[in-house]
Amino acid sequence: MTVPTGFSDDWDPMDRAFDPAPAAPKTGGIAARAMAARQVPDYLTGLNPEQKLAVETIEGPVLVLAGAGTGKTRVLTTRIAHILATGAARPSEILAVTFTNKAAREMKERISGFIGGNVEGMAWLGTFHSICVKILRRHAELVGLKSSFSILDTDDQIRLIKQIIQAEGIDDKRWTAKAFAGMMDGWKNRALTPDQVPEGEARAFANGQGRKIYEEYQDRLSVLNAADFGDLLLHVITLFKSQPDLLKDYQRRFRYMLVDEYQDTNIAQYLWLRLLAQGNPNVCCVGDDDQSIYGWRGAEVDNILRFEHDFKGATVIRLERNYRSTSHILAAASHLISHNEGRLGKTLFTDFHEDDHDLVSVTSAWDSEEEARSIGDEIEALQSNGHKLNDMAILVRASFQMREFEDRFITLGLNYRVIGGPRFYERMEIRDALAYFRCTVQPADDLAFERIVNTPKRGLGEATLKLVHELARSQRIPLMQAASQLCQTEELKPKPRNALKEVIGNFERWRAQLDSLSHTELAEIILDESGYTEMWRKDRSAEAPGRLDNLKELIRSMEEFESLAGFLEHISLVMDRDSADANDAVSIMTLHSAKGLEFDTVFLPGWEEGLFPHQRSLDESGRAGLEEERRLAYVGVTRAKKRAKIWFTSNRRVHGMWQSSIPSRFLDELPPDHVEIAEPSSNYGGYGGGGYGASRFDKADPFQSGSYATPGWQRAQKARQAMDGFSEGGGRGYQSARQKRQGPLTIEGELVAKSVSDSPSDYSLGERVFHIKFGYGAIKSIEGNKLTIDFEKAGVKKVIDSFVERH
DNA sequence: AGTAGTCGTATTTTT
DNA sequence: TACGACTACT
């Protein structure tokens, strides 16, 4: 194999080691077996005609529209097996992209079933982000990073933005870092670099400072040698666009490309794919426009709707045979989703018809407590009929709904598990520990450094950190380095200085041990010597023991990695904790996290206007929002294999206030023939607003009149008008905020300008200078940027030049 | 430096 | 209502 230009010889060492040579298949290999058989290879048996077509059409662009439960993953994995078996490509020449690590993992497992465990050869099977990191590590310099760059999580990101907003003298209450992060996320999802952000949008933040903040943020990232999640894709796109030769190499390399959940791709991901697909057209995208539920985080349903247009000569294959649900469930789901416009259109069908299949049920409850009680009752009833709790799930629209169920199930002693709660890596102690590791591996990781300098408490308060920050800023060096310089002088009081010295010394020592000790040993040493474990051991709070356990768990989970750096990379990309619970338990989760799963019985509570469809979705995105909510409903219903049970309440507590609620419009969009109105299990349901009327669910349904005469819509319009008025007059508020901070900022600006131009120190011996703390003095000696000064009042001190002014 | 009290806000979530 | 974040006080 020829090594493509631009790649060093470390380019995929896996190639030779793991790829079966296509020309001479090994005995027992799948290709060999397939060839020997000279008939339909066994991996193709059991596929329906459409699935088979989707597997075998490997040349040219293919769009597989795979409805819920139509064997999507099977097609995807079999297709890969087919490409390998026919010798069309080697494992390392296939690019297979998923959205979640879970999906990637599942795919790997299933493929290993086909190709006998050698999935390691599938070097390019992974999430968009992990594949981008892989590419980026190789060519980091070309986008201004070092290959050791670290990946920021949302928390770091927000902290960084906040610093920038504050440094700009912008009111960080009015313009929150979180809001900006969301905005910037939107830009990155659309692959917009700071200069490409549309003027109007850039102006929408902090009265025209949006672009500037974005620019500064990116500058800071490159100084920090870090990238956020959006950058991973964005940098690779920049790379591909600016390095045609490099792009060609990748185009040549990826002979077959597969994308899972195509309806969830954003514009950046689409562009990324397009660049690669320019080289060869063997792109296969699998998805379902009806299951697009991530529009709010940048997914473009348009990508899938436009596929045929974007990839000329595309074959479109529809998978409509459903292997999951009963005909009633499918009919209900299909009828519901048919109310959406702008679909590619699929009609699911099944051969699964039996007389005793349950209809989709709709039940009313007085309030959420009764809802939880009656669902609990049903679960217990099913359980006593021999149904497993594992086969049941409660899917809610918003996570606050979960609590009511948890409360009820605790009272009943019913086992449950909540899917998608706070994740392992998000816990404070894990993040702290990781920050220690990050600082060891990457001394320039300022955000990590900041996080733990004073954790556990070392008496390094605001004042000390401010000095470190000032120095780091003026010299454009990492905090760690600034701190180290500061320690060599007498800028700091002895106590903080010694504390700081110790921290830095620790990190230096640990760094030196990186190669000599195993990374797990070192990790333990770090947590011990830093006093971090000690801190939790002394902590008498209820959570402390659990936190120590988590830390142990963290160390244990490091074992399967080769190095600390490798582990950190994994952790920043792979954020899921897969705690496979062996116990029988009902799952409680949001509709969003239910996508891709299936259960015999699915409970769908909270089908009320305002909650589902969610008011905010309607307010913010109007029609498109409503359609996405409807798709969410579709996803919910299609998770059910045998029983789908919908609930709505007449009263619900919203922000602590009781509000009467109206049944969801989605209920009226279900086909009456497949739905039964079930009696609530307890006897005081149906009182008040819960009665059934003309629209089967509610007589006084204002939503039936005009589609957007809804209260929410009107509220949305008012809000928008208010916004418009505000942003026009908002300039004044901004001005005053800016003026207020002008003073200190200018001083800072002078300081920065001075120290940069003066570096290395151009003070001369004997010069008279002023220090803000020590007063006037004369320079006695100079080493680099460190000055020894004889102060008139404070005596002889060693200080850094940027802290003094000429006098 | 730690705590109490106040204020504001309040979907969906992966990487 | 309820929680988290930030302030101000001790």
Short mmCIF file of C-alpha atoms in Angstrom, two decimals, chain A residues 143-333:
data_model
loop_
_atom_site.label_atom_id
_atom_site.label_comp_id
_atom_site.label_asym_id
_atom_site.label_seq_id
_atom_site.Cartn_x
_atom_site.Cartn_y
_atom_site.Cartn_z
CA VAL A 143 -5.36 24.90 12.41
CA GLY A 144 -3.17 26.49 15.03
CA LEU A 145 -3.28 23.79 17.67
CA LYS A 146 -0.81 21.33 19.04
CA SER A 147 -1.64 17.70 18.64
CA SER A 148 -2.01 17.43 22.40
CA PHE A 149 -4.92 19.90 22.44
CA SER A 150 -7.53 19.33 25.08
CA ILE A 151 -11.25 19.22 24.59
CA LEU A 152 -13.37 21.56 26.63
CA ASP A 153 -16.68 20.51 28.03
CA THR A 154 -19.64 22.83 28.39
CA ASP A 155 -18.63 23.83 31.88
CA ASP A 156 -15.18 24.99 30.85
CA GLN A 157 -16.70 26.68 27.87
CA ILE A 158 -19.10 28.72 29.94
CA ARG A 159 -16.43 29.74 32.41
CA LEU A 160 -14.20 30.90 29.61
CA ILE A 161 -16.95 32.89 27.93
CA LYS A 162 -17.81 34.47 31.22
CA GLN A 163 -14.25 35.64 31.66
CA ILE A 164 -14.29 37.18 28.23
CA ILE A 165 -17.62 38.89 28.74
CA GLN A 166 -16.40 40.34 32.00
CA ALA A 167 -13.12 41.45 30.51
CA GLU A 168 -15.04 43.28 27.83
CA GLY A 169 -16.87 45.16 30.50
CA ILE A 170 -20.23 43.80 29.42
CA ASP A 171 -22.96 43.36 31.96
CA ASP A 172 -22.84 39.60 32.48
CA LYS A 173 -26.29 39.52 33.99
CA ARG A 174 -27.96 41.01 31.00
CA TRP A 175 -25.81 39.03 28.58
CA THR A 176 -25.12 35.71 30.14
CA ALA A 177 -22.32 33.40 29.19
CA LYS A 178 -24.85 30.64 28.84
CA ALA A 179 -26.86 32.60 26.32
CA PHE A 180 -23.76 33.33 24.34
CA ALA A 181 -22.67 29.72 24.47
CA GLY A 182 -26.02 28.76 22.99
CA MET A 183 -25.69 31.33 20.28
CA MET A 184 -22.16 30.32 19.43
CA ASP A 185 -23.20 26.71 19.39
CA GLY A 186 -25.73 27.63 16.75
CA TRP A 187 -23.03 29.28 14.69
CA LYS A 188 -20.70 26.36 14.99
CA ASN A 189 -23.48 23.98 14.08
CA ARG A 190 -23.76 25.93 10.89
CA ALA A 191 -19.99 25.89 10.41
CA LEU A 192 -19.70 29.64 10.77
CA THR A 193 -16.33 31.03 11.81
CA PRO A 194 -16.37 34.45 13.50
CA ASP A 195 -15.99 36.35 10.24
CA GLN A 196 -18.86 34.44 8.67
CA VAL A 197 -21.45 35.12 11.31
CA PRO A 198 -24.25 37.17 9.74
CA GLU A 199 -24.13 40.75 10.89
CA GLY A 200 -27.65 40.66 12.24
CA GLU A 201 -26.94 37.72 14.50
CA ALA A 202 -23.60 39.05 15.63
CA ARG A 203 -25.34 42.26 16.65
CA ALA A 204 -27.99 40.47 18.59
CA PHE A 205 -25.64 39.83 21.48
CA ALA A 206 -24.47 42.58 23.77
CA ASN A 207 -25.38 45.20 21.19
CA GLY A 208 -23.01 44.22 18.49
CA GLN A 209 -20.24 42.61 20.47
CA GLY A 210 -21.17 39.08 19.45
CA ARG A 211 -18.59 38.70 16.75
CA LYS A 212 -15.88 40.17 18.90
CA ILE A 213 -16.58 37.83 21.77
CA TYR A 214 -16.65 34.87 19.42
CA GLU A 215 -13.29 35.95 17.98
CA GLU A 216 -11.78 36.44 21.37
CA TYR A 217 -13.10 33.12 22.55
CA GLN A 218 -11.47 31.36 19.64
CA ASP A 219 -8.23 33.24 20.31
CA ARG A 220 -8.30 32.14 23.90
CA LEU A 221 -8.90 28.56 22.86
CA SER A 222 -5.88 28.48 20.66
CA VAL A 223 -3.75 30.03 23.38
CA LEU A 224 -5.06 27.36 25.71
CA ASN A 225 -4.40 24.72 23.07
CA ALA A 226 -7.99 23.61 23.38
CA ALA A 227 -11.04 23.03 21.27
CA ASP A 228 -14.69 22.79 22.17
CA PHE A 229 -17.04 20.24 20.70
CA GLY A 230 -18.17 22.45 17.88
CA ASP A 231 -14.57 23.18 16.95
CA LEU A 232 -13.79 19.54 16.42
CA LEU A 233 -15.94 19.55 13.32
CA LEU A 234 -15.27 23.13 12.37
CA HIS A 235 -11.51 22.73 12.44
CA VAL A 236 -11.66 19.65 10.27
CA ILE A 237 -13.81 21.50 7.76
CA THR A 238 -11.31 24.37 7.75
CA LEU A 239 -8.54 21.86 7.36
CA PHE A 240 -10.17 20.15 4.42
CA LYS A 241 -10.97 23.41 2.74
CA SER A 242 -7.52 24.88 3.16
CA GLN A 243 -5.51 21.76 2.39
CA PRO A 244 -6.79 20.27 -0.85
CA ASP A 245 -4.09 17.62 -0.91
CA LEU A 246 -4.95 16.44 2.52
CA LEU A 247 -8.62 16.33 1.65
CA LYS A 248 -7.78 14.26 -1.41
CA ASP A 249 -5.95 11.78 0.75
CA TYR A 250 -8.97 11.29 2.94
CA GLN A 251 -11.28 11.15 -0.03
CA ARG A 252 -9.16 8.42 -1.50
CA ARG A 253 -8.94 6.60 1.78
CA PHE A 254 -12.65 6.45 2.56
CA ARG A 255 -13.96 4.32 -0.21
CA TYR A 256 -17.30 3.74 1.47
CA MET A 257 -19.05 6.07 3.82
CA LEU A 258 -22.03 5.37 6.02
CA VAL A 259 -23.94 7.80 8.19
CA ASP A 260 -26.43 6.72 10.81
CA GLU A 261 -29.33 8.91 11.97
CA TYR A 262 -28.87 11.24 9.06
CA GLN A 263 -31.91 13.27 10.08
CA ASP A 264 -29.90 14.45 13.10
CA THR A 265 -26.99 15.92 11.17
CA ASN A 266 -26.41 19.64 11.38
CA ILE A 267 -25.05 21.86 8.66
CA ALA A 268 -21.45 21.47 9.75
CA GLN A 269 -21.74 17.70 9.66
CA TYR A 270 -23.38 17.89 6.29
CA LEU A 271 -20.58 20.05 4.90
CA TRP A 272 -18.02 17.73 6.39
CA LEU A 273 -19.61 14.80 4.66
CA ARG A 274 -20.00 16.65 1.41
CA LEU A 275 -16.29 17.49 1.32
CA LEU A 276 -15.39 13.85 1.73
CA ALA A 277 -18.02 12.69 -0.71
CA GLN A 278 -16.66 14.90 -3.45
CA GLY A 279 -13.97 12.32 -3.92
CA ASN A 280 -16.21 9.38 -4.37
CA PRO A 281 -19.95 9.06 -4.31
CA ASN A 282 -20.28 5.93 -2.20
CA VAL A 283 -22.20 7.56 0.58
CA CYS A 284 -24.96 5.75 2.34
CA CYS A 285 -27.10 7.75 4.71
CA VAL A 286 -29.64 6.06 6.90
CA GLY A 287 -32.30 7.95 8.73
CA ASP A 288 -35.94 8.75 9.30
CA ASP A 289 -37.24 12.24 8.78
CA ASP A 290 -40.16 11.44 11.05
CA GLN A 291 -37.79 10.87 13.94
CA SER A 292 -35.97 14.14 13.71
CA ILE A 293 -36.30 15.52 17.22
CA TYR A 294 -33.12 17.48 17.66
CA GLY A 295 -33.87 20.56 15.60
CA TRP A 296 -33.39 22.66 18.72
CA ARG A 297 -29.75 21.74 18.84
CA GLY A 298 -29.01 22.38 15.23
CA ALA A 299 -30.16 19.26 13.40
CA GLU A 300 -31.38 20.09 9.94
CA VAL A 301 -34.19 17.87 8.71
CA ASP A 302 -33.50 19.56 5.42
CA ASN A 303 -30.34 17.52 5.06
CA ILE A 304 -32.33 14.35 4.66
CA LEU A 305 -35.10 15.99 2.67
CA ARG A 306 -32.57 17.32 0.20
CA PHE A 307 -30.40 14.24 -0.10
CA GLU A 308 -31.49 13.31 -3.61
CA HIS A 309 -30.80 16.84 -4.73
CA ASP A 310 -27.41 17.05 -3.06
CA PHE A 311 -26.11 13.69 -4.10
CA LYS A 312 -26.91 13.28 -7.77
CA GLY A 313 -28.09 9.93 -8.93
CA ALA A 314 -28.98 8.79 -5.44
CA THR A 315 -30.89 5.59 -4.88
CA VAL A 316 -33.62 6.04 -2.30
CA ILE A 317 -34.73 2.93 -0.47
CA ARG A 318 -37.64 2.89 1.94
CA LEU A 319 -37.79 0.43 4.76
CA GLU A 320 -41.40 0.28 5.78
CA ARG A 321 -41.85 -3.21 7.09
CA ASN A 322 -41.94 -2.88 10.83
CA TYR A 323 -40.80 -5.74 13.00
CA ARG A 324 -41.52 -4.17 16.32
CA SER A 325 -45.05 -3.06 17.00
CA THR A 326 -48.60 -4.30 16.70
CA SER A 327 -50.78 -2.97 13.91
CA HIS A 328 -52.74 -0.79 16.30
CA ILE A 329 -49.63 0.93 17.51
CA LEU A 330 -48.38 1.45 13.99
CA ALA A 331 -51.72 2.77 12.84
CA ALA A 332 -51.83 5.21 15.70
CA ALA A 333 -48.29 6.40 15.06
#
